[in-house]
Each structure stands twice: as C-alpha cells, then as structure tokens.
PDB file of C-alpha atoms and ligand atoms in Angstrom:
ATOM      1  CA  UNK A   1      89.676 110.101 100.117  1.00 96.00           C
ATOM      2  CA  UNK A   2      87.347 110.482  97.200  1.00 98.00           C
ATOM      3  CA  UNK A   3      89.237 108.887  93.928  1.00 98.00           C
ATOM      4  CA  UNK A   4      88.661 108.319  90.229  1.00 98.00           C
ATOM      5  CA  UNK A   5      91.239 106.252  88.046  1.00 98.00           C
ATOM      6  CA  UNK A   6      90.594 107.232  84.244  1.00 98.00           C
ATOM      7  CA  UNK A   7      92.457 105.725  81.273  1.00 98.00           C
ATOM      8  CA  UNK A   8      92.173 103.581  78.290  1.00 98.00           C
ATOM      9  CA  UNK A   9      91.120  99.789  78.636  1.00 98.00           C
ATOM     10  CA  UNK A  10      94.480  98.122  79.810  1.00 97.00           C
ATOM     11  CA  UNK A  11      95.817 101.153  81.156  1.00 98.00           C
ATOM     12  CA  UNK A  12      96.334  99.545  84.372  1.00 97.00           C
ATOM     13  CA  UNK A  13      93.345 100.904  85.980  1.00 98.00           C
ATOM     14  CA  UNK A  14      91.619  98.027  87.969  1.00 97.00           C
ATOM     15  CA  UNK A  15      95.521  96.799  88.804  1.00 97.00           C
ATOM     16  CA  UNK A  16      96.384 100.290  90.469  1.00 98.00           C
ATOM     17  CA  UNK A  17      92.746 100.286  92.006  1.00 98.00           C
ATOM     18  CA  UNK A  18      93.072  97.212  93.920  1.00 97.00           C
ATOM     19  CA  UNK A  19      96.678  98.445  95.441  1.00 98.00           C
ATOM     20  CA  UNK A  20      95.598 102.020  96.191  1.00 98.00           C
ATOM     21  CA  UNK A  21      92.350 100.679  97.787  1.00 98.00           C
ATOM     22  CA  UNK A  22      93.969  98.544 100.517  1.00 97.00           C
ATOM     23  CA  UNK A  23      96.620 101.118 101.177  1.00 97.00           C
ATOM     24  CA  UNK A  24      93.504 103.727 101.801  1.00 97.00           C
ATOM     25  CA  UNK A  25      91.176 101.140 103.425  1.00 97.00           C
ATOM     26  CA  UNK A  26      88.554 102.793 100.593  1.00 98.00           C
ATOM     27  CA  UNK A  27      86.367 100.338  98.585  1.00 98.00           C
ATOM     28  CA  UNK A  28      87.164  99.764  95.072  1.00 98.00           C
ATOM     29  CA  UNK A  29      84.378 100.262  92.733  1.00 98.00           C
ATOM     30  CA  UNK A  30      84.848  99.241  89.491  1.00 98.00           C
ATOM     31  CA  UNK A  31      81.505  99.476  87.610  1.00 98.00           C
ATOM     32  CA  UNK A  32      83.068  96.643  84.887  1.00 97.00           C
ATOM     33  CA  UNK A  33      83.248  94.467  87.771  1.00 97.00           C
ATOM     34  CA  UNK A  34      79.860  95.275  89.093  1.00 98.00           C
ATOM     35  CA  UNK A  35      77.776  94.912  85.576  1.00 98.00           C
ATOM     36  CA  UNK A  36      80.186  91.344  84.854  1.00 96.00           C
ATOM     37  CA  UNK A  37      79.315  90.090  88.849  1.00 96.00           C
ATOM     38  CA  UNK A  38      74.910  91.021  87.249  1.00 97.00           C
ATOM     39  CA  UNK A  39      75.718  89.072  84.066  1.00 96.00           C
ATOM     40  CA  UNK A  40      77.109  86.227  86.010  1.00 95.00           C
ATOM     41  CA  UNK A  41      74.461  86.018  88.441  1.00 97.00           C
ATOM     42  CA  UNK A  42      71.643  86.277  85.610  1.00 98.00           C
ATOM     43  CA  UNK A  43      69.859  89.328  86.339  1.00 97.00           C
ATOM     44  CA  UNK A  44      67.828  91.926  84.191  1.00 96.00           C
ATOM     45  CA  UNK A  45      70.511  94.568  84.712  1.00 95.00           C
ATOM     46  CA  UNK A  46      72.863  91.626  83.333  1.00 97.00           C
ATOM     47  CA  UNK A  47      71.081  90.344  80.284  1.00 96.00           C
ATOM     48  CA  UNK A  48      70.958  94.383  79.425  1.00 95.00           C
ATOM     49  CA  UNK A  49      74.462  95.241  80.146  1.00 97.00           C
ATOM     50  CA  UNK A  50      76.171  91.960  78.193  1.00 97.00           C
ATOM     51  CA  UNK A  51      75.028  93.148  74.465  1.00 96.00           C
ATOM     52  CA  UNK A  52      76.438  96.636  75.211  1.00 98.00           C
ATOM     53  CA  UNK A  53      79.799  94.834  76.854  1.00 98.00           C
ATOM     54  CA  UNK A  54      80.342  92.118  74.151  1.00 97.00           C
ATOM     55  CA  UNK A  55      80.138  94.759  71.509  1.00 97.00           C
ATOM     56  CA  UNK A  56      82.495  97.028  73.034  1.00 98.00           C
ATOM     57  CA  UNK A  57      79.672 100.003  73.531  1.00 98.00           C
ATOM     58  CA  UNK A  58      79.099 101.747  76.719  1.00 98.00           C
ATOM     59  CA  UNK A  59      75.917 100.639  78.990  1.00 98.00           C
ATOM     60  CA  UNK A  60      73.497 103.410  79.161  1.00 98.00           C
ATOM     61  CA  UNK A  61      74.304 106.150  81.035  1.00 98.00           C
ATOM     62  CA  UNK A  62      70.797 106.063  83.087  1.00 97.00           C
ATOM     63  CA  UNK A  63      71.763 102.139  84.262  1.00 96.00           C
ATOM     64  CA  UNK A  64      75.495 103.220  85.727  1.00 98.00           C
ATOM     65  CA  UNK A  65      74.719 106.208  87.335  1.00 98.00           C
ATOM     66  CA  UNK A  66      71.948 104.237  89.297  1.00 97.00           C
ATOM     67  CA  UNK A  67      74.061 101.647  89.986  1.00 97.00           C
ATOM     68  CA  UNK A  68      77.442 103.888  91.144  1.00 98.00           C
ATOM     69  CA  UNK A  69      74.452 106.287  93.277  1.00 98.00           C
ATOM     70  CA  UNK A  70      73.335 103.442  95.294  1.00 97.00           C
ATOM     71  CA  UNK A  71      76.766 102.048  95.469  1.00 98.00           C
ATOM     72  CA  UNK A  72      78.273 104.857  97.438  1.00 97.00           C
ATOM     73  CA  UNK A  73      75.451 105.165  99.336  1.00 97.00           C
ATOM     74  CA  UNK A  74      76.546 102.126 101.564  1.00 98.00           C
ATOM     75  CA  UNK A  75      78.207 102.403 105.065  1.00 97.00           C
ATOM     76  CA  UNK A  76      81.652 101.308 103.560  1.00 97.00           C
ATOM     77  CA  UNK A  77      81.569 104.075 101.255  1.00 97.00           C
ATOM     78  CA  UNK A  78      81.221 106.833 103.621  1.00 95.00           C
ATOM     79  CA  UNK A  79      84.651 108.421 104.213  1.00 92.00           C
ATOM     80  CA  UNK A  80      85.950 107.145 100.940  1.00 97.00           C
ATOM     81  CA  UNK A  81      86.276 105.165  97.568  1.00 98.00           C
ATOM     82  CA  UNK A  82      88.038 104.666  94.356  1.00 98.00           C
ATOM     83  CA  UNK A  83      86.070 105.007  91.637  1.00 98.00           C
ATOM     84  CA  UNK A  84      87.515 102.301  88.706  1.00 98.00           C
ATOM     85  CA  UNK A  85      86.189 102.688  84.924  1.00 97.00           C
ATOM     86  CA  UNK A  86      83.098 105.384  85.859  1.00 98.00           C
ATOM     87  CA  UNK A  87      82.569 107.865  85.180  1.00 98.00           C
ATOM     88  CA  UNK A  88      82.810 107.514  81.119  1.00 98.00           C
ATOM     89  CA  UNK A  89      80.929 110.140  80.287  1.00 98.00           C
ATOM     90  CA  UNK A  90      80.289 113.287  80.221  1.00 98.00           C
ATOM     91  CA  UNK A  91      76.548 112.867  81.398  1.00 98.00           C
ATOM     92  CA  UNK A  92      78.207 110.457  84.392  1.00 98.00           C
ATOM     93  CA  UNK A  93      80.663 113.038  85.534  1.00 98.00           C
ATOM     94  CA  UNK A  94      78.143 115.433  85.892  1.00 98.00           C
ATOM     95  CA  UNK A  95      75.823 113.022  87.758  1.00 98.00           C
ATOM     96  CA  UNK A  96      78.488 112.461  89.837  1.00 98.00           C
ATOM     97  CA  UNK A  97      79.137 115.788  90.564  1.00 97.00           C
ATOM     98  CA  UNK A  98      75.201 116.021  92.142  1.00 97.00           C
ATOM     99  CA  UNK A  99      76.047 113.384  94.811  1.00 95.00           C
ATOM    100  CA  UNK A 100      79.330 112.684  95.660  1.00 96.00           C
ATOM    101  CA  UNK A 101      82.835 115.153  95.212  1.00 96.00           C
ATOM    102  CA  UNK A 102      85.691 114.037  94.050  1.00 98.00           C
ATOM    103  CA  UNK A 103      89.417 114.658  95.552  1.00 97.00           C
ATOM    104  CA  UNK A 104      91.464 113.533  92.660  1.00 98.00           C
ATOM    105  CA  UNK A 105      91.185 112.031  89.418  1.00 98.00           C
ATOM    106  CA  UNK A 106      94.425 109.911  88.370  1.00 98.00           C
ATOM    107  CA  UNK A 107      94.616 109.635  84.371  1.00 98.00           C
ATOM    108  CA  UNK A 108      96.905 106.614  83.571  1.00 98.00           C
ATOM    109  CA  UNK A 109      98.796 107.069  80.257  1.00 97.00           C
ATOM    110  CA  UNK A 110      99.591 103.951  78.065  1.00 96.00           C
ATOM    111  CA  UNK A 111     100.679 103.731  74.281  1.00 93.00           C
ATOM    112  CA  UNK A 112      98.153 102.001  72.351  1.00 91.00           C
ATOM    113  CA  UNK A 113     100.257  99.105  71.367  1.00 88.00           C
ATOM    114  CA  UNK A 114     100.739  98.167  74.543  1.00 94.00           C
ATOM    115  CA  UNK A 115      96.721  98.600  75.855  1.00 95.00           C
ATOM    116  CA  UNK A 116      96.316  96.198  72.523  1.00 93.00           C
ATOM    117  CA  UNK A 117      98.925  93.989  73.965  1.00 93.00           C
ATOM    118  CA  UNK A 118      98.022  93.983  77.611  1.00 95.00           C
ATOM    119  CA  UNK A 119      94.785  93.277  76.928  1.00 95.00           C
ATOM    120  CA  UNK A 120      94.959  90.242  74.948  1.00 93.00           C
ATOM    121  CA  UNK A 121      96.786  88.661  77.468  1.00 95.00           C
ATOM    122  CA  UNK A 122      95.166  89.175  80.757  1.00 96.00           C
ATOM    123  CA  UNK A 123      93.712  86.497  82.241  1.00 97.00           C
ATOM    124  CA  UNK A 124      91.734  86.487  85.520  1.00 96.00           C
ATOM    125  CA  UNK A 125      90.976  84.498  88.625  1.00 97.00           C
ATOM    126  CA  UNK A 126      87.795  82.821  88.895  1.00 95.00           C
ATOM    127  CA  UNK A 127      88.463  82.354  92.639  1.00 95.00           C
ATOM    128  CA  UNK A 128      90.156  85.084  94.129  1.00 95.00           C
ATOM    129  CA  UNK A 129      89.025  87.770  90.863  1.00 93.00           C
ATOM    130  CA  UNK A 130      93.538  88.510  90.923  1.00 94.00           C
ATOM    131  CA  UNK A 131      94.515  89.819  87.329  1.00 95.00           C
ATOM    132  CA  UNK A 132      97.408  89.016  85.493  1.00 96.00           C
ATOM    133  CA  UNK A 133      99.359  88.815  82.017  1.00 95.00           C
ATOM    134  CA  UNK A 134     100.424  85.685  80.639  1.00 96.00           C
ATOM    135  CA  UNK A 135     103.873  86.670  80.635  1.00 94.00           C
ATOM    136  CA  UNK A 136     103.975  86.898  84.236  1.00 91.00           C
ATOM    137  CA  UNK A 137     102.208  83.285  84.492  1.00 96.00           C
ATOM    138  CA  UNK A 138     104.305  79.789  84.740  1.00 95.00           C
ATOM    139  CA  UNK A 139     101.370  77.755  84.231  1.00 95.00           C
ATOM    140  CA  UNK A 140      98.833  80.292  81.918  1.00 92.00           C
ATOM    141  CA  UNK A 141      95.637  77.870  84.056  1.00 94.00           C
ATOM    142  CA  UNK A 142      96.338  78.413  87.496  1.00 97.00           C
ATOM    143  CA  UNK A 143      96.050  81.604  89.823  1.00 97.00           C
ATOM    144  CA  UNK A 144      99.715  81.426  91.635  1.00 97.00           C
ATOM    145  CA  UNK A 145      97.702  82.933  94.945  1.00 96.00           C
ATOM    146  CA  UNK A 146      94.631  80.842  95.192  1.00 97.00           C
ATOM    147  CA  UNK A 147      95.168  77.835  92.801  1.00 97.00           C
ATOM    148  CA  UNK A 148      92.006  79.131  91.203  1.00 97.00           C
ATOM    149  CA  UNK A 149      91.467  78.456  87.243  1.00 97.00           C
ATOM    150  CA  UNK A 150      92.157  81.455  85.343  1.00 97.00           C
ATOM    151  CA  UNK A 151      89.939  82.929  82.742  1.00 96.00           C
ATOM    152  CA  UNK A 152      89.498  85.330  79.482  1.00 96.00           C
ATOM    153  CA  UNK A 153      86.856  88.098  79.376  1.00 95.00           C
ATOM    154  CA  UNK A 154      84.389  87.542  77.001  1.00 93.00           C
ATOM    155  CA  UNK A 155      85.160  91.161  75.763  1.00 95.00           C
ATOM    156  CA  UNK A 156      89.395  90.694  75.869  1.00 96.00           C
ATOM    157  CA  UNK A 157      89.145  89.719  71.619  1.00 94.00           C
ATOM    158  CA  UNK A 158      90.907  91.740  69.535  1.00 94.00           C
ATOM    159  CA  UNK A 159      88.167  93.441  67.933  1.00 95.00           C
ATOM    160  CA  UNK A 160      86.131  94.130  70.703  1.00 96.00           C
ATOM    161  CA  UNK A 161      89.300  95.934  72.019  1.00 95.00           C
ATOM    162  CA  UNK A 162      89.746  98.278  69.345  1.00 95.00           C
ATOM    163  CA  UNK A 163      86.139  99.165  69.633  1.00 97.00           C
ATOM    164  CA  UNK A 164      86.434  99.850  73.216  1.00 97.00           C
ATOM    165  CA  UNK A 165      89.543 102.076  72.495  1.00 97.00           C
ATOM    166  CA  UNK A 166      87.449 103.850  69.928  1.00 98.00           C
ATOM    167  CA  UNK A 167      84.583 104.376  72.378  1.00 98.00           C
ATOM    168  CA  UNK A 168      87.118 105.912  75.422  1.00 98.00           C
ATOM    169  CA  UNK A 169      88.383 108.419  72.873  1.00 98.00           C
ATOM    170  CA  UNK A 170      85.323 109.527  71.914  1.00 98.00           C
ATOM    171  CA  UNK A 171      83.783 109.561  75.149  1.00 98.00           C
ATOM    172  CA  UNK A 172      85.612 109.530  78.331  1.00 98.00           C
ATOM    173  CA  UNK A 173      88.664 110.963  76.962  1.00 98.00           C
ATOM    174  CA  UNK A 174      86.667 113.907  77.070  1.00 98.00           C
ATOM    175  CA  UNK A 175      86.559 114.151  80.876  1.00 98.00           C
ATOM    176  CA  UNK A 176      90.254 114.490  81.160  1.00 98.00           C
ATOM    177  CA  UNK A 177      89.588 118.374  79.941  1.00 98.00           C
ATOM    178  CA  UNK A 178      86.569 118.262  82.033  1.00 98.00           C
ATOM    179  CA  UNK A 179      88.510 117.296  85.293  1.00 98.00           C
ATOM    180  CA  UNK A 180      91.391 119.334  84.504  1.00 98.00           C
ATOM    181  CA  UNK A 181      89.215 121.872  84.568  1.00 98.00           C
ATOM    182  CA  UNK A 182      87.775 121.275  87.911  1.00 97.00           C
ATOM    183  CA  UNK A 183      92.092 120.652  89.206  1.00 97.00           C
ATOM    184  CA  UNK A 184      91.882 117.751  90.335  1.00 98.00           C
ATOM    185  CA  UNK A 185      93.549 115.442  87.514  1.00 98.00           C
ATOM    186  CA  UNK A 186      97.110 114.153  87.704  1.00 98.00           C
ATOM    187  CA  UNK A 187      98.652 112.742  85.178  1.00 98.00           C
ATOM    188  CA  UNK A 188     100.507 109.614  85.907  1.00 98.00           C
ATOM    189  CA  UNK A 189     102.914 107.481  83.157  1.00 97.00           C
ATOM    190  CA  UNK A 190     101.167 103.707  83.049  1.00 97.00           C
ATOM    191  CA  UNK A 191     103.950 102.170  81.184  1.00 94.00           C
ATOM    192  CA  UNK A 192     106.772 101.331  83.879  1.00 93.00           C
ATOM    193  CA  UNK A 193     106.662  98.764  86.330  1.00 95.00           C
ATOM    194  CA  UNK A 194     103.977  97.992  88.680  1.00 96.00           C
ATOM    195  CA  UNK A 195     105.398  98.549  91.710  1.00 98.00           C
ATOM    196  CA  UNK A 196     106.725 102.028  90.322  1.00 98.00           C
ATOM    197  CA  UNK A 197     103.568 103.034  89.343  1.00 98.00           C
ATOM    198  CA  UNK A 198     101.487 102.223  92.682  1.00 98.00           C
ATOM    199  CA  UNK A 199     104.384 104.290  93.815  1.00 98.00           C
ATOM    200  CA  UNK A 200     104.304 106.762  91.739  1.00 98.00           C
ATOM    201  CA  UNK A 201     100.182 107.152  92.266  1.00 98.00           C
ATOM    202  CA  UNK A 202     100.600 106.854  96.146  1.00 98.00           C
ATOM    203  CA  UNK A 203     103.277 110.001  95.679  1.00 97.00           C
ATOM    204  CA  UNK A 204     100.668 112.087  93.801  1.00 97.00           C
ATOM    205  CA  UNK A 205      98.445 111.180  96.290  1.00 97.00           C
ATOM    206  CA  UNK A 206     100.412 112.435  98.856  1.00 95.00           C
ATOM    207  CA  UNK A 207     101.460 115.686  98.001  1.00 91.00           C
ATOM    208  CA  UNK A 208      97.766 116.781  97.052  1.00 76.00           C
TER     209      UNK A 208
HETATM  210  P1  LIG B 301      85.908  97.786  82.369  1.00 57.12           P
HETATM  211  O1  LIG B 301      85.879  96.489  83.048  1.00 57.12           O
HETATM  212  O2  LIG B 301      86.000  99.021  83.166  1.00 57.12           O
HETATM  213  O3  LIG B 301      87.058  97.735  81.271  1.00 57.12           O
HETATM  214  P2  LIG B 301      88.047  98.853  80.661  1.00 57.12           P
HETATM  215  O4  LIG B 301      87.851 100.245  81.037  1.00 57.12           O
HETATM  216  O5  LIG B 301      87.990  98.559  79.196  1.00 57.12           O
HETATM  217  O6  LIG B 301      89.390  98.555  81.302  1.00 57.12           O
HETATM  218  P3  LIG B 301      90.035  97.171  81.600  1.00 57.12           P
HETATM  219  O7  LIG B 301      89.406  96.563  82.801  1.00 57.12           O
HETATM  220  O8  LIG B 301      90.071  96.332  80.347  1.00 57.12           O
HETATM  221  O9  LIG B 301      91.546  97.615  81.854  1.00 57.12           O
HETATM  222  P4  LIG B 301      92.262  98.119  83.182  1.00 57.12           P
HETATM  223  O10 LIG B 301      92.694  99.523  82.941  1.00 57.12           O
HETATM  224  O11 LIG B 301      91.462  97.839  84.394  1.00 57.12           O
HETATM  225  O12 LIG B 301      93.557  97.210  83.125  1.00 57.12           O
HETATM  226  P5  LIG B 301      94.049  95.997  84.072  1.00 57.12           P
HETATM  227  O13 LIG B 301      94.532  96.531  85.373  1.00 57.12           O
HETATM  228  O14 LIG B 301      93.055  94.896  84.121  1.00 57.12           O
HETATM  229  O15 LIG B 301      84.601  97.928  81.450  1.00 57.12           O
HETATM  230  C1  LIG B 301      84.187  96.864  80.619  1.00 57.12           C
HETATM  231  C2  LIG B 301      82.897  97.236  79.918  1.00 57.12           C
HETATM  232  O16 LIG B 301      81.851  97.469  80.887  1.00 57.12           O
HETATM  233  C3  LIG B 301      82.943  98.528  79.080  1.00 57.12           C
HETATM  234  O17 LIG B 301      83.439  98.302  77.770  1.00 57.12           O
HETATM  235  C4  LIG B 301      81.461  98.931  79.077  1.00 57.12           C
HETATM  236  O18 LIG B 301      80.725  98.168  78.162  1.00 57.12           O
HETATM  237  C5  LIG B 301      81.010  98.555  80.486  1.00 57.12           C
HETATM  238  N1  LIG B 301      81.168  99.665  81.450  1.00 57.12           N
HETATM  239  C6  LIG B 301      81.971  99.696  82.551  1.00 57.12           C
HETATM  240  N2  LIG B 301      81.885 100.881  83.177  1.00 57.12           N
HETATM  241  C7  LIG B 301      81.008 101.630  82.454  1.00 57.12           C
HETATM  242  C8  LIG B 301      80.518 102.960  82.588  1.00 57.12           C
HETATM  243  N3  LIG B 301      80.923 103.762  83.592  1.00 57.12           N
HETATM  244  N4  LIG B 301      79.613 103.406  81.666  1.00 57.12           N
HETATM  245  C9  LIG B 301      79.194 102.609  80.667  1.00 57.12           C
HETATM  246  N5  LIG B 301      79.616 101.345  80.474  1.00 57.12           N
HETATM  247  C10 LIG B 301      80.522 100.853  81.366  1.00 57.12           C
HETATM  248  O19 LIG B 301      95.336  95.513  83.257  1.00 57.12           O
HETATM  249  C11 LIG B 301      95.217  94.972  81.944  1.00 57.12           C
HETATM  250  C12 LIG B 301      96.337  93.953  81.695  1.00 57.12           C
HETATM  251  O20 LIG B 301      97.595  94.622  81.752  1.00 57.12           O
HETATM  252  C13 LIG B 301      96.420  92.827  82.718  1.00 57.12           C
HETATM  253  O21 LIG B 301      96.823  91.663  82.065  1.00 57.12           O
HETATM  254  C14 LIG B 301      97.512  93.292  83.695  1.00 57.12           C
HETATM  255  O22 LIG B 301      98.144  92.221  84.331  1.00 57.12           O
HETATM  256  C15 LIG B 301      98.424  94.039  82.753  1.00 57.12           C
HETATM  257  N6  LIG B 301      99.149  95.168  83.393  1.00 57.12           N
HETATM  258  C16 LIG B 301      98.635  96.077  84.272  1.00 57.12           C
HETATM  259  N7  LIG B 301      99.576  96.981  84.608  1.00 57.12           N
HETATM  260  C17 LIG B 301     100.705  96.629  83.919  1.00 57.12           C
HETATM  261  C18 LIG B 301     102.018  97.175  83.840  1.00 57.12           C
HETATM  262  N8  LIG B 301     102.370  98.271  84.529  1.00 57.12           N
HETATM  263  N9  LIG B 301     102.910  96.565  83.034  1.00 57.12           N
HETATM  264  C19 LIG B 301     102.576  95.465  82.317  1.00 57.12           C
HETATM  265  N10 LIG B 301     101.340  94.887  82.356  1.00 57.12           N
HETATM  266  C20 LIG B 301     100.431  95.477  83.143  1.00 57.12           C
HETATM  267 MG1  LIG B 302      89.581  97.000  84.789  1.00 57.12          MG
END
C-alpha cells in the first residue's frame, strides 16, 4: 500500500501516520522528521533546511524530492509506505509521480482554531519521538511510555504557525485538486477522537 496523508500543520497527520503504519507494516516517512533527525545530527542538508523550518517556509523543492527518491528506494520501502508531510508541492507531486505511484491520498480536515491550538501544545519525546498534547499529559516533562523528557519544536511558536498555515494554503492545498483529480483522495474529518479517526482512516482504507 502506497499512502500520502495531506493536511494542515496539526491536522493530525504524523499521529494517524504512526497508527496506520504499524497496522500496514509500511514505513512511515515523514520528511519533517527526516530534515529535524539532519538538523540534529549537524549536517549540510541540516544547517540548510533549519532557516527554511524556523521561518515557517518550505525547504526547496530540489532538497526533498532527493531526499523522499532515495528514501523509497530502500528494501523496507518496497511493497509499501506512508508518505507524512510530502509532497507539498506541486513540483513534489509531480516528481513523485516519475518514481513511485500512489494508492491513496488521505486529506485530514481540521478547523483552524484548533490546528492553532493543537499545535501550541504538542510536546514530543526525546526518547521514544511519541507525540502528545498537554492536555492529555499529568506531568507536561515526562513521556508516560518511556519516561523520556518531553520537548517543544523549535517551529511550534505561535507565529511560526500561522506562517506555516499560510504556506499549506498557498501551496499544498493545491494538491488536494491535483489528487482529486488523479481519484485517489479521501476526505477524512480530523476533529473527533483519535481512536475514531485511525478508525475512520483504516475504513477508507478498506473499502478502496
Ligand atoms: P512537518 O514536520 O511535516 O510539520 P507540519 O506539516 O507543519 O505538520 P505537523 O507535524 O506540525 O502536524 P501533524 O499534522 O503531524 O500533527 P500531529 O499529529 O503532530 O514539517 C515541518 C517543516 O519541515 C515545514 O514547515 C517545512 O519547513 C519542512 N518540510 C517538511 N516537509 C517538507 C516538504 N515536503 N517540502 C518542503 N519543506 C518541508 O498533531 C499535532 C498535535 O495535535 C499534537 O499535540 C497531537 O497530540 C494533537 N492531536 C493529534 N490528533 C488529535 C486529535 N484527534 N484530537 C486532539 N488532539 C490531537
Ligand atoms: Mg507531523
């Protein structure tokens, strides 16, 4: 199974991914996670992706598509992935289209309050990489899996959101026509619960 998850920062989209993955046994390939795992470790992909990032702009198209290419070239790739956050654009999704063929593309719809409010409360694992709202947290430090000291993305500030939201409309909403187009996109409501929603996806996914 060949997937793409598309939506608005916050939608849910790396949440979903990591669910839908392990029920396929398909890697999850978020290219967010990818460029923040070449900042950490200091590289010259890094240091080029982290101004685009911390401003809220999308990394060069030339950068990802090399990146995603090589990606699904490996062995764990071959009968399937799940595509998380690329493509973005336009350019991306037609790269894409050269070397790899999508089954489905799930577009997760949130209201933009809630993105904003999502957002601004995630916090992350440094250990185990497990997501999570404050809300759901009793002690905001500590990963209730792993006991692993949770974190902030440098790029989870306000202002950085709305520019990100700005940027999807502009440019990946865009691919929504693009891949309805093709008939492969399913609409799927992001706002519910969870559980309902990794339902709901797994349904869609199921009657294709
Ligand atoms: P990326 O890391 O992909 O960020 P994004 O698209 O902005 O999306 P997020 O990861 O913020 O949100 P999500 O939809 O995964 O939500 P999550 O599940 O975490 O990209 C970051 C940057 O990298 C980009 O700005 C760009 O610079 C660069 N980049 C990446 N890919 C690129 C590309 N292809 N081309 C160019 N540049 C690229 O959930 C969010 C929060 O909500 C969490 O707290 C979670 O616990 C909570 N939550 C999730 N689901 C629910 C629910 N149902 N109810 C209540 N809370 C929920
Ligand atoms: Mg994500």
């Amino acid at each position: 199974m060949r997937l793409m998850f598309v939506g608005p920062p916050g939608a849910g989209k790396g949440t979903q991914a990591v669910r839908i993955a392990a029920k396929y046994n398909i890697p999850h390939i978020s290219t967010g996670d990818m460029l923040r795992e070449e900042i950490k470790g200091g590289t010259e992909l890094g240091k080029q992706a982290k101004s685009y990032i911390d401003a809220g702009e999308l990394v060069p198209d030339e950068v990802i598509i090399e990146m995603v290419k090589e990606r699904i070239s490996k062995p764990d790739a071959t009968s399937g992935f799940l595509l998380d956050g690329f493509p973005r654009t336009r350019q991306q999704a037609e790269a894409l289209g050269t070397f790899a063929v999508l089954d489905a593309v799930i577009n997760i719809n949130v209201p933009d309050d809630k993105l904003i409010h999502r957002i601004c409360g995630r916090r992350i694992c440094a250990d185990c990489g497990a997501t999570y709202h404050e809300s759901m947290l009793e002690d905001p430090k500590r990963c209730p899996k792993c006991g692993g000291s949770l974190y902030v993305r440098d790029d989870d500030k306000v202002e950085i959101v709305k520019q990100r939201l700005s940027v999807y409309k502009k440019k990946t909403q865009p691919l929504i026509e693009y891949y309805t187009d093709l008939s492969i996109l399913h609409d799927v409501v992001g706002s519910g619960g969870i559980d309902d929603i990794t339902d709901t996806i797994t349904d869609v996914l199921e009657q294709k």
